[in-house]
Structure formats: C-alpha cells, structure tokens
Short mmCIF file of C-alpha atoms in Angstrom, two decimals:
data_model
loop_
_atom_site.label_atom_id
_atom_site.label_comp_id
_atom_site.label_asym_id
_atom_site.label_seq_id
_atom_site.Cartn_x
_atom_site.Cartn_y
_atom_site.Cartn_z
CA ARG Z 1 28.00 19.59 -0.67
CA ASP Z 2 26.58 22.39 -2.81
CA VAL Z 3 22.94 21.35 -2.48
CA SER Z 4 20.78 23.77 -0.50
CA LEU Z 5 17.98 22.74 1.82
CA ASP Z 6 15.56 24.54 -0.52
CA THR Z 7 16.71 22.30 -3.39
CA LEU Z 8 16.22 19.17 -1.28
CA SER Z 9 12.81 20.40 -0.18
CA GLN Z 10 11.81 20.98 -3.79
CA ALA Z 11 12.90 17.44 -4.70
CA TYR Z 12 10.72 16.01 -1.92
CA GLN Z 13 7.79 18.12 -3.07
CA MET Z 14 8.26 16.96 -6.66
CA VAL Z 15 8.10 13.31 -5.58
CA SER Z 16 4.92 13.97 -3.61
CA ALA Z 17 3.32 15.89 -6.50
CA ALA Z 18 4.24 13.20 -9.04
CA ALA Z 19 3.20 10.09 -7.10
CA GLY Z 20 0.67 11.41 -4.54
CA PRO Z 21 -2.35 11.62 -6.90
CA SER Z 22 -1.98 7.89 -7.65
CA VAL Z 23 -2.11 6.82 -3.98
CA VAL Z 24 -5.42 5.74 -2.46
CA HIS Z 25 -6.71 5.00 1.03
CA ILE Z 26 -8.38 1.60 1.49
CA ASP Z 27 -11.00 0.88 4.16
CA ILE Z 28 -11.74 -2.76 4.88
CA HIS Z 29 -14.64 -4.28 6.77
CA ARG Z 30 -14.39 -7.85 8.02
CA THR Z 31 -16.79 -10.00 10.01
CA MET Z 32 -15.14 -11.37 13.09
CA ASP Z 33 -14.37 -15.08 13.10
CA ASP Z 34 -16.50 -17.35 15.27
CA SER Z 35 -13.48 -18.17 17.41
CA ILE Z 36 -13.32 -14.60 18.67
CA LYS Z 37 -17.01 -14.24 19.45
CA HIS Z 38 -17.90 -14.12 23.12
CA PRO Z 39 -19.18 -17.59 24.12
CA GLU Z 40 -21.42 -16.03 26.79
CA LEU Z 41 -23.52 -14.44 24.00
CA PRO Z 42 -24.84 -17.41 22.01
CA GLY Z 43 -26.58 -16.38 18.82
CA ALA Z 44 -25.12 -12.87 18.89
CA PRO Z 45 -24.57 -11.44 15.41
CA SER Z 46 -21.07 -11.21 14.00
CA ILE Z 47 -19.38 -7.91 14.67
CA LEU Z 48 -18.11 -5.96 11.67
CA ILE Z 49 -14.57 -4.74 12.26
CA SER Z 50 -12.68 -2.14 10.24
CA ASP Z 51 -9.15 -2.07 9.00
CA GLN Z 52 -7.26 0.13 6.60
CA GLY Z 53 -4.35 0.30 4.23
CA SER Z 54 -3.07 2.03 1.15
CA GLY Z 55 -2.90 1.26 -2.52
CA VAL Z 56 -1.75 2.74 -5.78
CA VAL Z 57 -3.61 3.23 -9.06
CA VAL Z 58 -1.75 1.31 -11.77
CA ASP Z 59 -4.16 1.70 -14.68
CA ARG Z 60 -6.69 4.28 -15.90
CA ASP Z 61 -9.29 1.50 -16.13
CA GLY Z 62 -9.53 1.32 -12.34
CA TYR Z 63 -6.92 -1.24 -11.30
CA ILE Z 64 -5.29 -0.66 -7.93
CA LEU Z 65 -2.35 -2.57 -6.47
CA THR Z 66 -2.14 -3.18 -2.73
CA ASN Z 67 -0.90 -5.81 -0.30
CA ARG Z 68 -2.85 -9.04 -0.01
CA HIS Z 69 -2.83 -8.86 3.79
CA VAL Z 70 -4.66 -5.50 3.58
CA VAL Z 71 -7.71 -6.97 1.83
CA PHE Z 72 -7.57 -10.64 2.87
CA ASP Z 73 -10.92 -11.99 4.12
CA SER Z 74 -12.64 -8.65 3.59
CA GLU Z 75 -16.42 -8.35 3.49
CA GLU Z 76 -16.44 -4.87 1.97
CA ILE Z 77 -13.71 -2.70 0.45
CA SER Z 78 -13.99 1.02 -0.13
CA VAL Z 79 -11.31 3.17 -1.71
CA THR Z 80 -10.84 6.89 -1.20
CA LEU Z 81 -9.27 8.40 -4.30
CA SER Z 82 -6.89 11.36 -4.20
CA ASP Z 83 -9.72 13.72 -5.26
CA GLY Z 84 -11.85 12.64 -2.28
CA ARG Z 85 -14.26 10.32 -4.07
CA VAL Z 86 -15.10 7.11 -2.19
CA VAL Z 87 -15.80 4.09 -4.39
CA ASP Z 88 -16.40 0.39 -3.78
CA ALA Z 89 -13.68 -2.01 -4.85
CA SER Z 90 -13.52 -5.71 -5.58
CA VAL Z 91 -10.57 -8.07 -5.44
CA ILE Z 92 -9.63 -9.24 -8.93
CA GLY Z 93 -6.81 -11.47 -7.76
CA SER Z 94 -4.22 -11.96 -5.06
CA ASP Z 95 -0.96 -13.80 -4.54
CA GLU Z 96 0.06 -14.98 -1.08
CA PRO Z 97 3.79 -15.55 -1.76
CA THR Z 98 4.30 -11.96 -2.97
CA ASP Z 99 1.62 -10.48 -0.65
CA LEU Z 100 0.07 -8.60 -3.59
CA ALA Z 101 -3.57 -8.02 -4.46
CA LEU Z 102 -5.19 -6.36 -7.45
CA LEU Z 103 -8.39 -4.40 -6.88
CA LYS Z 104 -10.84 -2.95 -9.40
CA VAL Z 105 -12.88 0.22 -8.98
CA ASP Z 106 -15.40 1.83 -11.30
CA ALA Z 107 -14.18 5.42 -11.55
CA ASP Z 108 -12.99 7.86 -14.17
CA ASN Z 109 -10.15 10.40 -14.26
CA LEU Z 110 -7.77 8.08 -12.42
CA ILE Z 111 -4.07 8.93 -12.41
CA PRO Z 112 -1.90 5.80 -12.65
CA ILE Z 113 1.57 5.84 -11.15
CA ARG Z 114 4.54 5.64 -13.47
CA TRP Z 115 6.25 2.26 -13.02
CA GLY Z 116 9.87 2.23 -11.95
CA ASP Z 117 12.55 -0.36 -12.57
CA SER Z 118 13.59 -1.98 -9.30
CA GLU Z 119 16.64 -3.52 -10.96
CA SER Z 120 18.08 -0.13 -11.90
CA ILE Z 121 17.86 1.53 -8.47
CA GLN Z 122 21.00 1.24 -6.38
CA VAL Z 123 21.42 0.55 -2.66
CA GLY Z 124 21.88 3.91 -0.94
CA SER Z 125 19.42 5.70 -3.25
CA PRO Z 126 16.81 7.98 -1.65
CA VAL Z 127 13.29 6.52 -1.57
CA TRP Z 128 9.91 7.76 -0.36
CA ALA Z 129 6.93 5.80 0.96
CA ILE Z 130 3.50 7.30 0.32
CA GLY Z 131 0.41 6.00 2.04
CA SER Z 132 -2.37 6.71 4.49
CA PRO Z 133 -1.27 5.51 7.92
CA PHE Z 134 -3.82 5.94 10.68
CA GLY Z 135 -6.30 7.11 7.99
CA LEU Z 136 -4.27 10.22 7.22
CA ASP Z 137 -4.33 11.29 3.59
CA ARG Z 138 -1.22 10.58 1.46
CA THR Z 139 1.56 11.04 3.97
CA VAL Z 140 5.13 11.00 2.68
CA THR Z 141 8.13 9.57 4.52
CA PHE Z 142 11.73 9.45 3.36
CA GLY Z 143 14.69 7.12 3.70
CA ILE Z 144 17.21 5.16 1.69
CA LEU Z 145 17.17 1.85 -0.10
CA SER Z 146 19.10 -0.29 2.36
CA GLY Z 147 19.29 -3.52 0.40
CA LYS Z 148 17.99 -5.47 -2.56
CA HIS Z 149 17.15 -9.13 -3.10
CA ARG Z 150 16.74 -9.84 0.58
CA VAL Z 151 15.67 -13.45 0.99
CA VAL Z 152 13.24 -14.12 3.81
CA ARG Z 153 11.72 -17.49 4.61
CA ALA Z 154 7.95 -17.16 4.80
CA LYS Z 155 6.04 -20.36 5.51
CA ASP Z 156 7.42 -22.87 3.01
CA ARG Z 157 8.40 -20.33 0.38
CA TYR Z 158 11.21 -17.88 -0.06
CA GLN Z 159 10.57 -14.28 -1.01
CA ASP Z 160 12.75 -11.59 -2.57
CA PHE Z 161 12.47 -8.14 -0.99
CA MET Z 162 13.83 -4.64 -1.24
CA GLN Z 163 14.79 -3.25 2.17
CA SER Z 164 14.55 0.40 3.17
CA ASP Z 165 14.72 2.42 6.35
CA VAL Z 166 11.65 4.50 5.46
CA ALA Z 167 9.39 5.03 8.47
CA VAL Z 168 6.07 3.25 7.92
CA ASN Z 169 3.09 2.99 10.24
CA PRO Z 170 -0.15 0.97 10.37
CA GLY Z 171 -2.08 1.84 7.22
CA ASN Z 172 0.99 2.37 5.00
CA SER Z 173 0.74 -1.23 3.76
CA GLY Z 174 -0.01 -1.33 0.06
CA GLY Z 175 1.29 2.13 -0.75
CA PRO Z 176 4.17 2.68 -3.15
CA LEU Z 177 7.87 3.02 -2.44
CA VAL Z 178 9.17 5.48 -5.04
CA ASP Z 179 12.47 7.03 -6.06
#
C-alpha cells in the first residue's frame, strides 16, 4: 500500500541491470529439409533459413544456456553478446526431455547470471522474462509466478514446469525467467 510507482520502477530497473548483461541473442541458420523443397526445381540448392532465440551466459568460460528447440538442427549458430560482439557458438550438449541446450562461445569478459533457487520462490512472486523477441535487444517483460511443478505430458515423457503469466514472444525462447 505504501509503495510508490517510483519504487516499483526502480525495482524493475534493478532486475534489468542485474540480469540484462548476461542475456544474449542467438541467430540460427538451418538448411531446409528436402521435403519442403519445391519439386518443380530438381537439383536446386538447399535454401538457408534463419531463426532466432535467446540465451543466458552461465559461466565466464563461455557457456550459454538456451532451449534445445532454439538450436535443434542448426547449421550455424551466432550469438550477439550484451556488449554487441557477435561470436560463433557450438552446441556442447542438449536434452530433449527438458528442452535445454548448452552452447560454447570463445569470448572474454562474459558476465554470467547469478543462479536462483526455483524451490524457494513462491507462487504469486513477481518474475521477469528477459530475451530478444523479434531480434530486439534484451527486452524485459513482467508477470507473476502462476504455478510450480506443473506436469505436462510431452511425447512419452512427463516434464515438470514453472508456470508464469509473463508475456513472451517469438525469440524469447531460451532467455531467463528471473525474480
């Protein structure tokens, strides 16, 4: 009741300042599958298509966490760091059931995000999503943690999710949800 809009604004700005430098933009290039080539153009070269997502630096040595679906079947991966540098990335590993992928870049002066504890956050807590939807640089959206330990059937496996009402758009995938 006694919190001013200026105080709330400052809290939002603090979240952005703390986590924003760890967030990266990911550009993906994939070669189109043969099944989507035009049959009337036999022998035509594969067309390189682009996609994008977000990621977060988790280690000073160049490790970046993102979603597996962002980088799956990629031909080339480039990462734009918060300081504007664009570097090539390679997939170190990925896990389909959790939809996570670990990338590696060769860059210095990286700022890793501080890990949170998802077990300690409570439903109803404010959360922010930071990413690069539509190729925009480190956008911040706000919402609440709506639920924890949501079980969703995916293929033949069950997954455990946190649910929020934060507005996300194409390209936010892989970016962090922070409190």
